[in-house]
Amino acid sequence: MKILQNRIIQDGVAVSTEILKVDSFLNHQVDVTLFDLIGAEFRTRFDDVAGKVDKILTIEASGIAVAAFTAKYFSSVPVVFAKKDKPSTMTEGYYFAEVMSFTKRTMSAIRIDNRFLKKGDRCLIIDDFLAHGQAALGLVQIAAEAGAEILGAGIVIEKEWQGGGDRLREKGVRVESLAVVTKIEDGEIYFKG
Ligand code: 5GP
């Protein structure tokens, strides 16, 4: 997605060879015009399964806005986001998976209340970044536990060398990434395509 790639070049900051900062349009301040285009692009990429999508799954916090804009292009299906902290209101009946946060270097459990994910639900995963794949694999694990089906994973920015894409594909998950970064070197961001 050229417009996204150009925006990353224009506003993205290479924090290190491993981390890309895009908080001026994706992770802190949100560019709603760009998010709408991102939603439309995910619809194009997953057009063949669009009629089957029952739910969009993501993880708080940055995934929520992307998923919500994407849902508009999939008949406004519900967006269900996994929670990273256990709220006191989530007393029973939830699925959870252990996830290692690469940016924060901590382990945490992600949870989805079992009222919002049912056996047979056909789900699209949408997230802002795909790095080592932990977050997305956590959602895949939760979906499997619930008996839900994953139709694919739509990712805004994939950092290819960190291997998350391959790990998801090994699990049989179709991955569509709108911008694929191949490396970050000397402050420069390199893309596939
Ligand atoms: P993974 O679980 O695939 O290793 O990492 C995915 C999650 O970590 C994303 O949901 C995102 O929140 C965060 N993340 C991973 N790499 C980056 C990065 O380079 N920049 C930012 N802003 N977040 C990242």
mmCIF file of C-alpha atoms and ligand atoms in Angstrom:
data_model
loop_
_atom_site.group_PDB
_atom_site.id
_atom_site.type_symbol
_atom_site.label_atom_id
_atom_site.label_comp_id
_atom_site.label_asym_id
_atom_site.label_seq_id
_atom_site.Cartn_x
_atom_site.Cartn_y
_atom_site.Cartn_z
ATOM 1 C CA MET A 1 0.000 0.000 0.000
ATOM 2 C CA LYS A 2 2.006 2.892 -1.378
ATOM 3 C CA ILE A 3 0.337 5.685 0.571
ATOM 4 C CA LEU A 4 1.074 3.869 3.842
ATOM 5 C CA GLN A 5 4.661 3.164 2.824
ATOM 6 C CA ASN A 6 5.162 6.848 1.964
ATOM 7 C CA ARG A 7 3.686 7.885 5.300
ATOM 8 C CA ILE A 8 6.060 5.570 7.156
ATOM 9 C CA ILE A 9 8.996 7.069 5.234
ATOM 10 C CA GLN A 10 7.747 10.596 5.945
ATOM 11 C CA ASP A 11 6.762 10.268 9.615
ATOM 12 C CA GLY A 12 8.184 6.983 10.895
ATOM 13 C CA VAL A 13 11.159 7.031 13.232
ATOM 14 C CA ALA A 14 13.621 4.149 13.381
ATOM 15 C CA VAL A 15 14.096 3.902 17.137
ATOM 16 C CA SER A 16 16.595 1.060 16.715
ATOM 17 C CA THR A 17 17.256 -1.683 14.168
ATOM 18 C CA GLU A 18 14.269 -3.522 15.713
ATOM 19 C CA ILE A 19 11.653 -0.883 16.565
ATOM 20 C CA LEU A 20 9.764 1.521 14.391
ATOM 21 C CA LYS A 21 7.933 4.468 15.919
ATOM 22 C CA VAL A 22 4.809 5.589 14.067
ATOM 23 C CA ASP A 23 2.969 7.255 16.903
ATOM 24 C CA SER A 24 2.114 10.399 14.904
ATOM 25 C CA PHE A 25 -0.438 8.498 12.793
ATOM 26 C CA LEU A 26 -0.892 4.956 14.139
ATOM 27 C CA ASN A 27 -0.020 4.329 17.793
ATOM 28 C CA HIS A 28 -0.742 7.536 19.670
ATOM 29 C CA GLN A 29 -2.269 10.103 17.328
ATOM 30 C CA VAL A 30 -4.611 8.484 14.813
ATOM 31 C CA ASP A 31 -4.973 9.658 11.205
ATOM 32 C CA VAL A 32 -8.592 8.717 10.537
ATOM 33 C CA THR A 33 -8.365 9.389 6.798
ATOM 34 C CA LEU A 34 -5.478 6.955 6.510
ATOM 35 C CA PHE A 35 -7.261 4.443 8.776
ATOM 36 C CA ASP A 36 -10.277 4.539 6.473
ATOM 37 C CA LEU A 37 -8.044 3.772 3.485
ATOM 38 C CA ILE A 38 -6.450 0.955 5.491
ATOM 39 C CA GLY A 39 -9.886 -0.516 6.213
ATOM 40 C CA ALA A 40 -10.779 -0.364 2.523
ATOM 41 C CA GLU A 41 -7.484 -2.016 1.569
ATOM 42 C CA PHE A 42 -8.075 -4.898 3.997
ATOM 43 C CA ARG A 43 -11.486 -5.368 2.363
ATOM 44 C CA THR A 44 -9.824 -5.589 -1.063
ATOM 45 C CA ARG A 45 -7.225 -8.076 0.210
ATOM 46 C CA PHE A 46 -9.828 -10.278 1.902
ATOM 47 C CA ASP A 47 -12.633 -9.720 -0.578
ATOM 48 C CA ASP A 48 -12.901 -13.456 -1.328
ATOM 49 C CA VAL A 49 -13.828 -14.239 2.304
ATOM 50 C CA ALA A 50 -15.600 -10.966 3.154
ATOM 51 C CA GLY A 51 -19.055 -12.539 3.183
ATOM 52 C CA LYS A 52 -17.945 -15.132 5.716
ATOM 53 C CA VAL A 53 -16.449 -12.815 8.354
ATOM 54 C CA ASP A 54 -18.512 -12.896 11.567
ATOM 55 C CA LYS A 55 -16.092 -11.013 13.810
ATOM 56 C CA ILE A 56 -12.874 -9.053 13.812
ATOM 57 C CA LEU A 57 -10.403 -9.940 16.549
ATOM 58 C CA THR A 58 -7.657 -7.647 17.775
ATOM 59 C CA ILE A 59 -5.700 -6.717 20.893
ATOM 60 C CA GLU A 60 -5.917 -3.511 22.896
ATOM 61 C CA ALA A 61 -4.875 -0.771 22.525
ATOM 62 C CA SER A 62 -3.547 0.128 19.078
ATOM 63 C CA GLY A 63 -5.369 -2.636 17.255
ATOM 64 C CA ILE A 64 -8.813 -1.353 18.219
ATOM 65 C CA ALA A 65 -9.025 1.709 15.984
ATOM 66 C CA VAL A 66 -7.646 -0.140 12.944
ATOM 67 C CA ALA A 67 -10.068 -3.001 13.530
ATOM 68 C CA ALA A 68 -13.016 -0.621 13.940
ATOM 69 C CA PHE A 69 -12.311 1.158 10.670
ATOM 70 C CA THR A 70 -11.852 -2.207 8.968
ATOM 71 C CA ALA A 71 -15.159 -3.518 10.316
ATOM 72 C CA LYS A 72 -16.965 -0.768 8.401
ATOM 73 C CA TYR A 73 -15.864 -2.535 5.218
ATOM 74 C CA PHE A 74 -16.996 -5.951 6.447
ATOM 75 C CA SER A 75 -20.691 -5.199 7.006
ATOM 76 C CA SER A 76 -19.915 -3.609 10.399
ATOM 77 C CA VAL A 77 -19.307 -6.968 12.084
ATOM 78 C CA PRO A 78 -18.442 -6.743 15.800
ATOM 79 C CA VAL A 79 -14.869 -5.990 16.793
ATOM 80 C CA VAL A 80 -13.705 -8.037 19.773
ATOM 81 C CA PHE A 81 -10.458 -6.984 21.389
ATOM 82 C CA ALA A 82 -8.420 -9.073 23.758
ATOM 83 C CA LYS A 83 -7.714 -7.344 27.042
ATOM 84 C CA LYS A 84 -4.216 -7.257 28.446
ATOM 85 C CA ASP A 85 -5.166 -6.649 32.075
ATOM 86 C CA LYS A 86 -7.772 -8.668 33.867
ATOM 87 C CA PRO A 87 -10.564 -6.240 34.715
ATOM 88 C CA SER A 88 -12.385 -6.835 37.992
ATOM 89 C CA THR A 89 -15.578 -7.195 35.963
ATOM 90 C CA MET A 90 -14.139 -10.216 34.100
ATOM 91 C CA THR A 91 -14.831 -12.631 36.885
ATOM 92 C CA GLU A 92 -15.332 -15.895 35.033
ATOM 93 C CA GLY A 93 -15.747 -17.430 31.632
ATOM 94 C CA TYR A 94 -12.912 -16.152 29.547
ATOM 95 C CA TYR A 95 -10.289 -17.578 27.217
ATOM 96 C CA PHE A 96 -6.713 -16.573 27.757
ATOM 97 C CA ALA A 97 -3.270 -16.985 26.242
ATOM 98 C CA GLU A 98 0.204 -16.067 27.484
ATOM 99 C CA VAL A 99 1.853 -13.468 25.265
ATOM 100 C CA MET A 100 5.376 -12.049 25.389
ATOM 101 C CA SER A 101 5.439 -8.327 24.652
ATOM 102 C CA PHE A 102 8.436 -7.625 22.493
ATOM 103 C CA THR A 103 8.330 -3.835 22.917
ATOM 104 C CA LYS A 104 7.762 -3.962 26.687
ATOM 105 C CA ARG A 105 9.761 -7.173 27.307
ATOM 106 C CA THR A 106 7.121 -8.551 29.647
ATOM 107 C CA MET A 107 4.876 -11.608 29.677
ATOM 108 C CA SER A 108 1.201 -10.972 29.951
ATOM 109 C CA ALA A 109 -2.013 -12.869 29.577
ATOM 110 C CA ILE A 110 -4.530 -11.710 26.994
ATOM 111 C CA ARG A 111 -8.173 -12.478 27.600
ATOM 112 C CA ILE A 112 -11.430 -12.587 25.689
ATOM 113 C CA ASP A 113 -14.726 -13.075 27.477
ATOM 114 C CA ASN A 114 -16.398 -16.234 26.196
ATOM 115 C CA ARG A 115 -19.663 -14.348 25.617
ATOM 116 C CA PHE A 116 -18.003 -12.589 22.684
ATOM 117 C CA LEU A 117 -16.297 -15.497 20.942
ATOM 118 C CA LYS A 118 -18.302 -18.597 20.117
ATOM 119 C CA LYS A 119 -17.729 -21.967 18.528
ATOM 120 C CA GLY A 120 -18.056 -21.621 14.763
ATOM 121 C CA ASP A 121 -17.373 -17.854 14.661
ATOM 122 C CA ARG A 122 -15.337 -17.041 11.548
ATOM 123 C CA CYS A 123 -12.839 -14.354 12.448
ATOM 124 C CA LEU A 124 -10.407 -12.001 10.833
ATOM 125 C CA ILE A 125 -7.468 -10.878 12.972
ATOM 126 C CA ILE A 126 -6.488 -7.235 12.488
ATOM 127 C CA ASP A 127 -3.489 -5.644 14.211
ATOM 128 C CA ASP A 128 -1.177 -2.665 13.871
ATOM 129 C CA PHE A 129 2.183 -4.484 13.903
ATOM 130 C CA LEU A 130 3.401 -8.006 13.275
ATOM 131 C CA ALA A 131 6.844 -8.533 14.775
ATOM 132 C CA HIS A 132 7.611 -11.908 16.376
ATOM 133 C CA GLY A 133 4.001 -12.951 16.068
ATOM 134 C CA GLN A 134 3.268 -13.435 19.752
ATOM 135 C CA ALA A 135 0.183 -11.237 19.869
ATOM 136 C CA ALA A 136 -1.401 -12.753 16.761
ATOM 137 C CA LEU A 137 -0.500 -16.304 17.833
ATOM 138 C CA GLY A 138 -2.177 -15.611 21.175
ATOM 139 C CA LEU A 139 -5.373 -14.722 19.317
ATOM 140 C CA VAL A 140 -5.047 -17.863 17.162
ATOM 141 C CA GLN A 141 -4.697 -19.943 20.342
ATOM 142 C CA ILE A 142 -7.742 -18.313 21.926
ATOM 143 C CA ALA A 143 -9.788 -18.842 18.750
ATOM 144 C CA ALA A 144 -8.796 -22.532 18.689
ATOM 145 C CA GLU A 145 -9.829 -22.920 22.308
ATOM 146 C CA ALA A 146 -13.180 -21.293 21.565
ATOM 147 C CA GLY A 147 -13.724 -23.462 18.467
ATOM 148 C CA ALA A 148 -13.701 -20.347 16.271
ATOM 149 C CA GLU A 149 -12.127 -20.249 12.824
ATOM 150 C CA ILE A 150 -9.446 -17.799 11.688
ATOM 151 C CA LEU A 151 -9.953 -16.683 8.075
ATOM 152 C CA GLY A 152 -6.769 -14.630 8.012
ATOM 153 C CA ALA A 153 -4.684 -11.939 9.649
ATOM 154 C CA GLY A 154 -4.558 -8.390 8.309
ATOM 155 C CA ILE A 155 -1.543 -6.444 9.506
ATOM 156 C CA VAL A 156 -0.773 -2.765 8.979
ATOM 157 C CA ILE A 157 3.030 -3.053 9.325
ATOM 158 C CA GLU A 158 4.942 -6.350 9.255
ATOM 159 C CA LYS A 159 8.610 -6.414 10.237
ATOM 160 C CA GLU A 160 9.498 -9.382 8.099
ATOM 161 C CA TRP A 161 12.841 -10.382 9.608
ATOM 162 C CA GLN A 162 11.335 -10.871 13.072
ATOM 163 C CA GLY A 163 9.558 -13.969 11.792
ATOM 164 C CA GLY A 164 5.959 -13.470 12.924
ATOM 165 C CA GLY A 165 4.618 -13.853 9.378
ATOM 166 C CA ASP A 166 6.314 -17.231 8.939
ATOM 167 C CA ARG A 167 5.147 -18.421 12.357
ATOM 168 C CA LEU A 168 1.547 -17.575 11.498
ATOM 169 C CA ARG A 169 1.760 -19.187 8.050
ATOM 170 C CA GLU A 170 3.199 -22.352 9.647
ATOM 171 C CA LYS A 171 -0.022 -22.489 11.658
ATOM 172 C CA GLY A 172 -1.979 -22.248 8.412
ATOM 173 C CA VAL A 173 -2.969 -18.603 8.853
ATOM 174 C CA ARG A 174 -3.194 -16.459 5.743
ATOM 175 C CA VAL A 175 -1.340 -13.167 6.362
ATOM 176 C CA GLU A 176 -1.962 -9.942 4.444
ATOM 177 C CA SER A 177 0.376 -7.101 5.427
ATOM 178 C CA LEU A 178 -0.112 -3.622 3.978
ATOM 179 C CA ALA A 179 3.505 -2.550 4.468
ATOM 180 C CA VAL A 180 6.319 -5.060 4.812
ATOM 181 C CA VAL A 181 9.524 -3.682 6.311
ATOM 182 C CA THR A 182 12.527 -5.852 5.426
ATOM 183 C CA LYS A 183 15.118 -4.125 7.607
ATOM 184 C CA ILE A 184 15.981 -0.986 9.567
ATOM 185 C CA GLU A 185 19.569 0.071 9.139
ATOM 186 C CA ASP A 186 21.360 3.341 9.965
ATOM 187 C CA GLY A 187 18.005 4.969 10.611
ATOM 188 C CA GLU A 188 16.723 3.963 7.146
ATOM 189 C CA ILE A 189 13.557 1.900 6.728
ATOM 190 C CA TYR A 190 13.566 -0.633 3.857
ATOM 191 C CA PHE A 191 10.424 -2.122 2.296
ATOM 192 C CA LYS A 192 9.471 -5.148 0.274
ATOM 193 C CA GLY A 193 7.937 -4.078 -3.019
HETATM 194 P P1 5GP B 1 4.568 -9.384 18.172
HETATM 195 O O1 5GP B 1 3.647 -9.962 19.183
HETATM 196 O O2 5GP B 1 4.222 -9.745 16.762
HETATM 197 O O3 5GP B 1 6.021 -9.628 18.507
HETATM 198 O O4 5GP B 1 4.423 -7.813 18.298
HETATM 199 C C1 5GP B 1 3.209 -7.220 17.944
HETATM 200 C C2 5GP B 1 2.799 -6.169 18.928
HETATM 201 O O5 5GP B 1 3.922 -5.504 19.515
HETATM 202 C C3 5GP B 1 1.999 -5.140 18.169
HETATM 203 O O6 5GP B 1 0.632 -5.290 18.487
HETATM 204 C C4 5GP B 1 2.555 -3.816 18.629
HETATM 205 O O7 5GP B 1 1.726 -3.303 19.636
HETATM 206 C C5 5GP B 1 3.902 -4.118 19.232
HETATM 207 N N1 5GP B 1 5.057 -3.835 18.337
HETATM 208 C C6 5GP B 1 5.928 -4.731 17.834
HETATM 209 N N2 5GP B 1 6.895 -4.122 17.134
HETATM 210 C C7 5GP B 1 6.619 -2.813 17.165
HETATM 211 C C8 5GP B 1 7.273 -1.653 16.601
HETATM 212 O O8 5GP B 1 8.300 -1.707 15.911
HETATM 213 N N3 5GP B 1 6.686 -0.458 16.855
HETATM 214 C C9 5GP B 1 5.542 -0.334 17.606
HETATM 215 N N4 5GP B 1 5.044 0.886 17.769
HETATM 216 N N5 5GP B 1 4.915 -1.397 18.155
HETATM 217 C C10 5GP B 1 5.438 -2.627 17.932
#
